[in-house]
Coordinates of C-alpha atoms in Angstrom, one line a residue:
M669 CA -28.8 -4.2 -17.8
A670 CA -25.4 -4.2 -16.5
L671 CA -24.6 -2.0 -13.1
P672 CA -22.9 1.1 -14.2
R673 CA -19.6 1.3 -14.2
D674 CA -18.9 5.4 -12.5
I675 CA -18.5 5.6 -8.7
I676 CA -18.8 8.7 -6.6
V677 CA -18.3 8.4 -2.8
F678 CA -19.3 10.5 -0.9
S679 CA -16.3 9.9 2.2
T680 CA -16.0 10.9 5.8
A681 CA -11.9 10.5 6.2
D682 CA -9.6 12.2 3.6
W683 CA -7.6 10.3 0.8
S684 CA -4.5 11.2 2.7
E685 CA -4.7 10.1 6.1
A686 CA -2.6 7.6 8.0
N687 CA -5.1 4.9 9.2
W688 CA -7.3 4.1 5.7
T689 CA -11.1 3.2 6.4
N690 CA -13.5 1.6 5.2
N691 CA -14.0 4.6 2.6
Q692 CA -10.4 4.2 0.6
R693 CA -10.1 0.6 1.6
M694 CA -13.6 0.1 -1.1
T695 CA -13.0 3.1 -3.1
Q696 CA -9.5 1.0 -3.7
N697 CA -11.5 -2.9 -4.5
L698 CA -14.0 -1.5 -6.3
S699 CA -11.2 -0.1 -8.6
E700 CA -9.7 -3.1 -8.9
Q701 CA -13.1 -4.3 -10.4
G702 CA -13.2 -2.0 -13.1
F703 CA -15.2 0.7 -11.7
R704 CA -14.0 4.4 -12.1
V705 CA -14.6 6.1 -8.9
L706 CA -14.6 10.0 -8.2
Y707 CA -13.8 9.4 -4.4
L708 CA -14.8 13.1 -2.5
E709 CA -13.1 13.7 0.5
S710 CA -14.8 14.4 4.0
L711 CA -17.6 17.1 4.1
G712 CA -16.2 18.3 7.9
L713 CA -18.7 16.7 9.8
R714 CA -17.9 17.2 13.0
Q715 CA -17.4 20.6 14.8
P716 CA -14.3 22.4 14.0
T717 CA -12.4 23.8 17.3
A718 CA -9.6 26.5 17.6
S719 CA -7.4 24.2 18.2
K720 CA -4.1 23.1 16.5
R721 CA -4.7 20.5 15.1
D722 CA -8.3 21.7 13.5
L723 CA -6.9 24.6 12.7
S724 CA -4.1 22.4 10.6
R725 CA -6.5 20.6 9.3
I726 CA -8.9 23.6 7.6
G727 CA -4.9 25.1 6.7
R728 CA -4.5 21.0 4.8
R729 CA -7.9 21.2 3.1
L730 CA -7.8 24.5 1.5
L731 CA -4.4 23.2 0.1
K732 CA -5.7 20.2 -1.8
S733 CA -8.9 22.1 -2.5
L734 CA -6.5 24.8 -4.7
R735 CA -5.0 21.1 -6.0
G736 CA -8.1 20.2 -8.1
L737 CA -8.8 16.9 -8.9
R738 CA -6.4 14.5 -8.6
S739 CA -5.7 11.1 -10.1
V740 CA -4.3 9.1 -7.2
A741 CA -4.7 5.0 -8.0
P742 CA -5.8 3.7 -11.8
N743 CA -9.2 4.7 -12.4
V744 CA -9.6 6.6 -8.8
W745 CA -9.6 10.8 -8.8
V746 CA -9.5 12.7 -5.4
F747 CA -11.2 15.5 -5.2
S748 CA -11.2 17.9 -2.0
P749 CA -14.8 20.0 -1.5
L750 CA -14.8 23.2 0.2
V751 CA -17.9 23.2 2.6
M752 CA -18.3 25.1 5.7
P753 CA -18.6 22.1 8.2
L754 CA -21.7 24.2 10.3
H755 CA -24.0 21.4 9.1
N756 CA -26.8 22.4 11.1
Q757 CA -27.4 25.2 10.1
P758 CA -30.1 26.1 7.1
W759 CA -28.5 28.5 5.3
V760 CA -25.0 26.8 5.4
Q761 CA -26.3 23.5 4.6
W762 CA -28.2 25.1 1.4
L763 CA -24.5 26.8 0.4
N764 CA -22.7 23.6 0.9
Q765 CA -25.5 21.8 -1.4
V766 CA -25.3 24.2 -3.6
I767 CA -21.1 24.2 -3.9
V768 CA -21.3 20.3 -3.8
V769 CA -23.7 19.7 -6.0
T770 CA -22.3 22.3 -8.8
T771 CA -18.6 20.8 -8.0
V772 CA -20.2 16.8 -8.5
K773 CA -22.0 18.1 -12.0
L774 CA -18.7 19.3 -13.4
L775 CA -16.3 16.8 -12.6
S776 CA -18.7 14.0 -13.6
L777 CA -18.5 15.9 -17.0
W778 CA -15.0 16.2 -17.2
L779 CA -14.7 12.3 -16.3
N780 CA -17.5 11.5 -18.7
F781 CA -19.2 9.9 -16.2
R782 CA -22.3 8.3 -16.9
Q783 CA -25.1 7.3 -14.8
P784 CA -23.0 7.0 -11.5
I785 CA -23.7 5.3 -8.7
V786 CA -23.4 7.4 -5.7
W787 CA -21.6 5.5 -2.5
A788 CA -22.2 7.0 0.5
Y789 CA -20.6 7.4 3.6
N790 CA -21.7 10.7 4.7
P791 CA -25.9 10.1 5.5
T792 CA -26.3 14.0 5.0
V793 CA -25.7 12.9 1.1
V794 CA -29.3 12.7 1.7
R795 CA -30.4 16.5 1.4
F796 CA -28.5 17.1 -2.6
Q797 CA -28.9 13.4 -3.8
A798 CA -32.0 13.9 -5.9
Q799 CA -30.4 16.5 -7.8
L800 CA -27.5 14.4 -8.2
K801 CA -30.0 11.7 -10.2
P802 CA -27.9 8.6 -9.0
A803 CA -28.4 5.2 -11.0
F804 CA -28.3 3.9 -8.2
L805 CA -27.5 4.9 -4.3
V806 CA -25.5 3.2 -2.4
Y807 CA -25.6 3.4 1.8
H808 CA -22.6 2.1 3.4
C809 CA -22.4 2.8 7.6
V810 CA -19.1 1.9 8.9
D811 CA -20.3 3.6 12.7
D812 CA -23.1 4.7 14.5
L813 CA -22.2 8.8 13.4
T814 CA -24.0 9.8 16.2
T815 CA -21.6 8.9 19.0
V816 CA -18.8 10.5 17.7
P817 CA -17.4 13.2 19.8
G818 CA -18.2 16.3 17.6
I819 CA -20.6 14.9 15.0
S820 CA -24.2 16.7 16.0
A821 CA -26.2 13.3 17.1
D822 CA -29.2 16.0 15.7
V823 CA -27.8 16.2 12.1
I824 CA -27.5 12.4 11.7
N825 CA -30.3 11.5 13.0
A826 CA -32.5 13.7 10.5
A827 CA -30.1 12.5 7.5
E828 CA -29.5 8.9 8.4
P829 CA -33.4 7.6 8.3
A830 CA -34.1 9.4 5.1
L831 CA -31.0 8.4 3.0
V832 CA -31.8 4.4 4.1
Q833 CA -35.2 5.1 2.7
A834 CA -33.9 6.8 -0.3
A835 CA -30.9 3.8 -0.7
D836 CA -31.1 0.9 -3.1
V837 CA -28.3 -1.0 -1.2
V838 CA -27.2 -0.3 2.8
F839 CA -24.1 -1.9 4.3
V840 CA -23.3 -2.5 7.7
T841 CA -20.5 -3.5 9.6
S842 CA -22.0 -4.5 12.8
L843 CA -24.9 -6.1 14.3
N844 CA -26.3 -3.3 16.1
L845 CA -25.7 -0.9 13.3
R846 CA -27.6 -3.5 11.0
K847 CA -30.6 -3.9 14.4
K848 CA -31.0 0.3 14.3
L849 CA -31.0 0.6 10.3
G850 CA -32.8 -2.8 9.5
A851 CA -36.3 -0.9 11.7
I852 CA -35.8 1.5 8.9
A853 CA -35.7 -1.1 5.7
P854 CA -35.2 -4.1 6.7
K855 CA -35.2 -6.1 3.1
K856 CA -32.1 -3.4 2.1
V857 CA -30.0 -3.8 5.0
H858 CA -27.3 -6.1 4.3
Y859 CA -24.1 -6.8 7.3
F860 CA -20.7 -7.0 5.5
P861 CA -18.6 -6.8 8.6
N862 CA -15.0 -5.1 8.6
V863 CA -12.1 -7.1 6.6
A864 CA -8.6 -7.6 6.4
D865 CA -5.7 -6.8 3.5
Y866 CA -5.2 -10.8 4.6
D867 CA -1.5 -11.0 2.2
H868 CA -0.2 -7.7 3.6
F869 CA -0.3 -8.4 7.0
A870 CA 0.6 -12.2 6.4
Q871 CA 3.7 -10.9 6.4
A872 CA 4.3 -10.7 9.7
R873 CA 4.1 -14.7 10.4
L874 CA 7.4 -14.7 7.6
P875 CA 11.0 -14.4 9.4
G876 CA 12.7 -10.8 9.1
D877 CA 14.6 -8.5 11.1
L878 CA 12.1 -6.4 14.2
P879 CA 12.7 -2.4 13.6
A880 CA 14.9 -1.1 15.5
D881 CA 12.6 0.6 18.2
L882 CA 10.5 -1.9 18.2
A883 CA 13.6 -4.5 19.0
A884 CA 14.8 -2.0 21.5
I885 CA 11.8 -2.5 23.9
P886 CA 12.3 -5.7 25.8
Q887 CA 9.3 -8.8 25.7
P888 CA 6.6 -9.7 26.4
R889 CA 5.2 -6.8 23.9
I890 CA 1.4 -6.3 24.1
G891 CA 1.4 -4.6 21.2
F892 CA -2.1 -2.3 19.4
I893 CA -2.0 -0.8 16.4
G894 CA -4.7 2.0 15.3
A895 CA -6.0 5.7 16.4
I896 CA -5.5 6.8 20.4
K897 CA -8.5 8.6 20.9
T898 CA -10.2 8.9 24.1
H899 CA -13.4 7.3 23.1
K900 CA -11.6 4.7 21.7
L901 CA -9.5 3.5 24.2
D902 CA -10.3 2.1 28.0
F903 CA -6.8 4.1 29.1
D904 CA -7.2 3.3 32.6
L905 CA -7.5 -0.4 31.8
I906 CA -4.2 0.1 30.1
Q907 CA -2.4 2.0 32.8
T908 CA -3.4 -0.1 35.4
I909 CA -2.2 -3.4 33.8
A910 CA 0.7 -1.6 33.5
Q911 CA 1.2 0.0 36.7
R912 CA 0.7 -4.2 37.5
H913 CA 3.0 -5.6 35.6
P914 CA 5.9 -3.8 34.7
T915 CA 7.4 -5.8 32.8
W916 CA 4.9 -6.2 30.5
H917 CA 5.9 -3.7 27.6
W918 CA 2.8 -1.8 25.8
V919 CA 3.6 -1.0 22.6
M920 CA 1.1 1.5 20.9
I921 CA 1.0 2.4 17.5
G922 CA -0.4 5.1 15.8
E923 CA -1.3 8.5 15.6
V924 CA -2.1 10.1 19.2
E925 CA -5.1 12.5 19.8
L926 CA -4.7 12.7 23.5
P927 CA -5.5 15.5 25.7
T928 CA -1.9 16.9 27.7
K929 CA -3.3 15.6 30.6
T930 CA -4.1 11.4 29.4
L931 CA -1.1 11.3 27.9
E932 CA 1.0 12.7 31.1
Q933 CA -0.8 10.3 32.9
L934 CA 0.0 7.4 30.9
I935 CA 4.2 8.4 30.9
A936 CA 5.7 5.1 32.4
P937 CA 8.7 3.0 31.9
N938 CA 6.5 0.3 30.2
L939 CA 4.4 2.0 27.4
H940 CA 5.6 3.3 24.7
F941 CA 3.9 5.1 22.5
L942 CA 5.9 4.7 18.6
G943 CA 3.3 7.3 17.3
Y944 CA 2.8 6.5 13.2
R945 CA 4.3 4.1 11.2
P946 CA 4.0 3.8 7.2
Y947 CA 1.4 0.7 6.6
D948 CA 4.2 -0.8 4.9
R949 CA 6.1 -1.5 7.8
L950 CA 3.0 -2.6 10.0
P951 CA 3.6 -6.0 10.1
D952 CA 7.3 -5.9 10.6
Y953 CA 6.0 -4.4 13.9
L954 CA 3.0 -6.8 14.4
R955 CA 6.5 -9.6 13.9
G956 CA 7.6 -8.6 17.1
F957 CA 4.3 -8.5 19.2
D958 CA 3.8 -11.4 21.5
V959 CA 0.2 -10.5 21.7
T960 CA -2.2 -7.9 20.4
V961 CA -4.7 -6.6 22.2
L962 CA -8.4 -4.2 21.8
P963 CA -8.2 -2.6 24.9
C964 CA -11.7 -0.6 23.5
L965 CA -14.1 1.0 25.7
L966 CA -17.0 0.1 26.1
N967 CA -19.7 3.1 25.5
D968 CA -22.1 4.0 22.6
Y969 CA -19.5 4.2 19.8
T970 CA -17.6 0.8 20.4
R971 CA -21.3 -1.2 21.0
S972 CA -21.6 -0.1 16.9
M973 CA -18.3 -0.6 16.3
F974 CA -16.3 -3.1 14.2
P975 CA -12.2 -3.0 15.0
M976 CA -10.7 -2.6 11.5
K977 CA -7.9 -4.4 13.4
F978 CA -9.6 -8.0 14.2
F979 CA -8.9 -9.1 11.4
E980 CA -5.3 -7.7 10.6
Y981 CA -3.7 -8.9 14.2
L982 CA -5.6 -12.3 13.4
A983 CA -3.8 -12.7 9.5
A984 CA -0.4 -11.5 11.4
G985 CA -0.8 -14.9 13.2
K986 CA -1.1 -13.0 16.6
P987 CA -3.0 -13.8 19.8
L988 CA -5.8 -11.0 20.5
V989 CA -6.8 -10.0 23.8
G990 CA -9.7 -7.4 23.8
T991 CA -12.8 -6.1 25.2
R992 CA -16.2 -8.5 24.8
L993 CA -17.7 -5.4 21.8
P994 CA -21.2 -6.4 20.8
A995 CA -20.3 -6.5 16.9
L996 CA -17.4 -9.3 17.9
A997 CA -20.5 -11.7 19.5
D998 CA -20.2 -14.1 16.4
Y999 CA -16.4 -14.2 16.6
E1000 CA -15.8 -15.1 19.9
S1001 CA -13.9 -18.7 19.6
L1002 CA -10.9 -15.9 17.7
Y1003 CA -10.2 -14.5 20.5
W1004 CA -9.7 -13.8 24.2
P1005 CA -13.1 -11.6 24.8
T1006 CA -12.6 -9.7 28.9
E1007 CA -14.8 -7.5 30.7
S1008 CA -13.3 -6.1 32.8
V1009 CA -9.6 -4.9 34.2
D1010 CA -8.4 -8.6 36.1
S1011 CA -10.0 -10.4 33.5
F1012 CA -8.1 -8.9 30.8
E1013 CA -4.9 -8.9 32.5
Q1014 CA -5.9 -13.1 33.2
A1015 CA -6.4 -13.2 29.2
L1016 CA -3.1 -11.7 28.5
S1017 CA -1.3 -14.1 30.6
A1018 CA -3.1 -16.8 28.8
A1019 CA -1.8 -15.5 25.5
F1020 CA 1.7 -15.3 26.4
A1021 CA 1.6 -19.5 26.7
V1022 CA 0.1 -20.4 23.8
D1023 CA 2.1 -22.1 21.1
A1024 CA 1.8 -21.2 17.1
T1025 CA -0.6 -23.4 16.5
H1026 CA -3.0 -21.5 18.8
A1027 CA -3.5 -19.1 15.2
Q1028 CA -4.8 -21.7 12.8
P1029 CA -8.3 -20.6 13.3
G1030 CA -7.8 -17.2 13.4
I1031 CA -5.3 -17.7 10.0
T1032 CA -8.1 -19.6 8.7
A1033 CA -11.0 -17.5 9.7
A1034 CA -8.7 -14.0 8.6
Q1035 CA -8.4 -15.7 4.7
S1036 CA -12.0 -15.2 4.6
H1037 CA -12.4 -12.0 5.7
T1038 CA -10.3 -10.1 2.7
W1039 CA -11.2 -7.0 1.2
Q1040 CA -11.6 -8.8 -2.5
S1041 CA -14.1 -11.1 -1.2
R1042 CA -15.8 -8.5 0.1
C1043 CA -16.1 -6.3 -2.8
Q1044 CA -17.1 -9.1 -4.9
Q1045 CA -20.4 -10.1 -2.3
M1046 CA -21.4 -6.5 -2.0
I1047 CA -21.5 -6.2 -6.1
E1048 CA -22.9 -8.9 -6.2
L1049 CA -26.0 -7.4 -3.6
M1050 CA -26.2 -4.8 -5.6
Q1051 CA -26.4 -6.2 -9.2
L1052 CA -29.3 -7.9 -7.9
A1053 CA -31.1 -4.5 -6.7
W1054 CA -30.1 -3.0 -10.3
K1055 CA -31.7 -5.7 -11.8
R1056 CA -34.7 -5.0 -9.6
K1057 CA -35.2 -1.7 -10.0
R1058 CA -34.5 -1.7 -14.0
S1059 CA -37.8 -4.7 -14.1
A1060 CA -39.6 -2.4 -11.9
A1061 CA -38.5 0.9 -13.8
P1062 CA -41.6 1.8 -16.0

């Protein structure tokens, strides 16, 4: 009655995205635990626009689809299905269903997948999961997708409850998501906050040279690493504190997805947008930060968001100041939670003044919140649910 060893992941993120998410991290760790994984790239939940960025993404998707099935790591294969991102149209739903089901069945035959597990990040998978006849169904909910700009809340609201009901096990990354989905099927829903690649980010605590572009920025440095988007970050807060303290330098690392008007308003000598930096270089940048920050907006999206950077910052041994997010309620002793511009400013002043001993509780917490331990905990719960399912089968 061992758990099947083949998994089909329906992701909401392309494998090659600069900022890896739960989608890629869990796939990587599942493969390291001995599973064979077929990773299907995003089915395009967000409605595309005529912007240069979206047209470029469509072009890249076409090229990747033409490349076919590709091996990206031991026991991991990636495929980019060609589907139409108009999920509120019945005829598009039907066409996409035919495309995806046919594609997955052919790829499963090619890879000799037997009794595969379906691991879904995308709730619309419920429309065709029955046709795939998975041996076991996992729903891993890492965001409240109804609150993401460009994604139809009606589409998610129509699909998600049905997927929760159909799933054998449901994993969520925040307390709000547990409350929301637990109301549908409380015995299936398990709460696992986001974790970190501890060994990687702990390198920031080792002596080493700073990248030249960071070394050129005066101290104190306030550091942020991640997606720079208007629905996630509080740019009024950032701008206000930057204006109040021109000698405090904000270093923002990550792909910038901001309207031109917003970016123009943020031009200041002490605001530095360095852009994307490779994952293997991030510890070098963290080494040079005096304080790390999560200057998040408090909105419907962030109320259900557990920032992936939380334990990464702590693993690096850096003081952390952030917005008081509901998902971080259990960890408020590990950072400075704030609720206003003034309290954020005061917390930064306090964080600049602490010594290295202050970091130890955060480091210890990060050591127990790793991808490896999280993956193993999930597999153990899946194994229990699999045994119950097999025992109940006629």
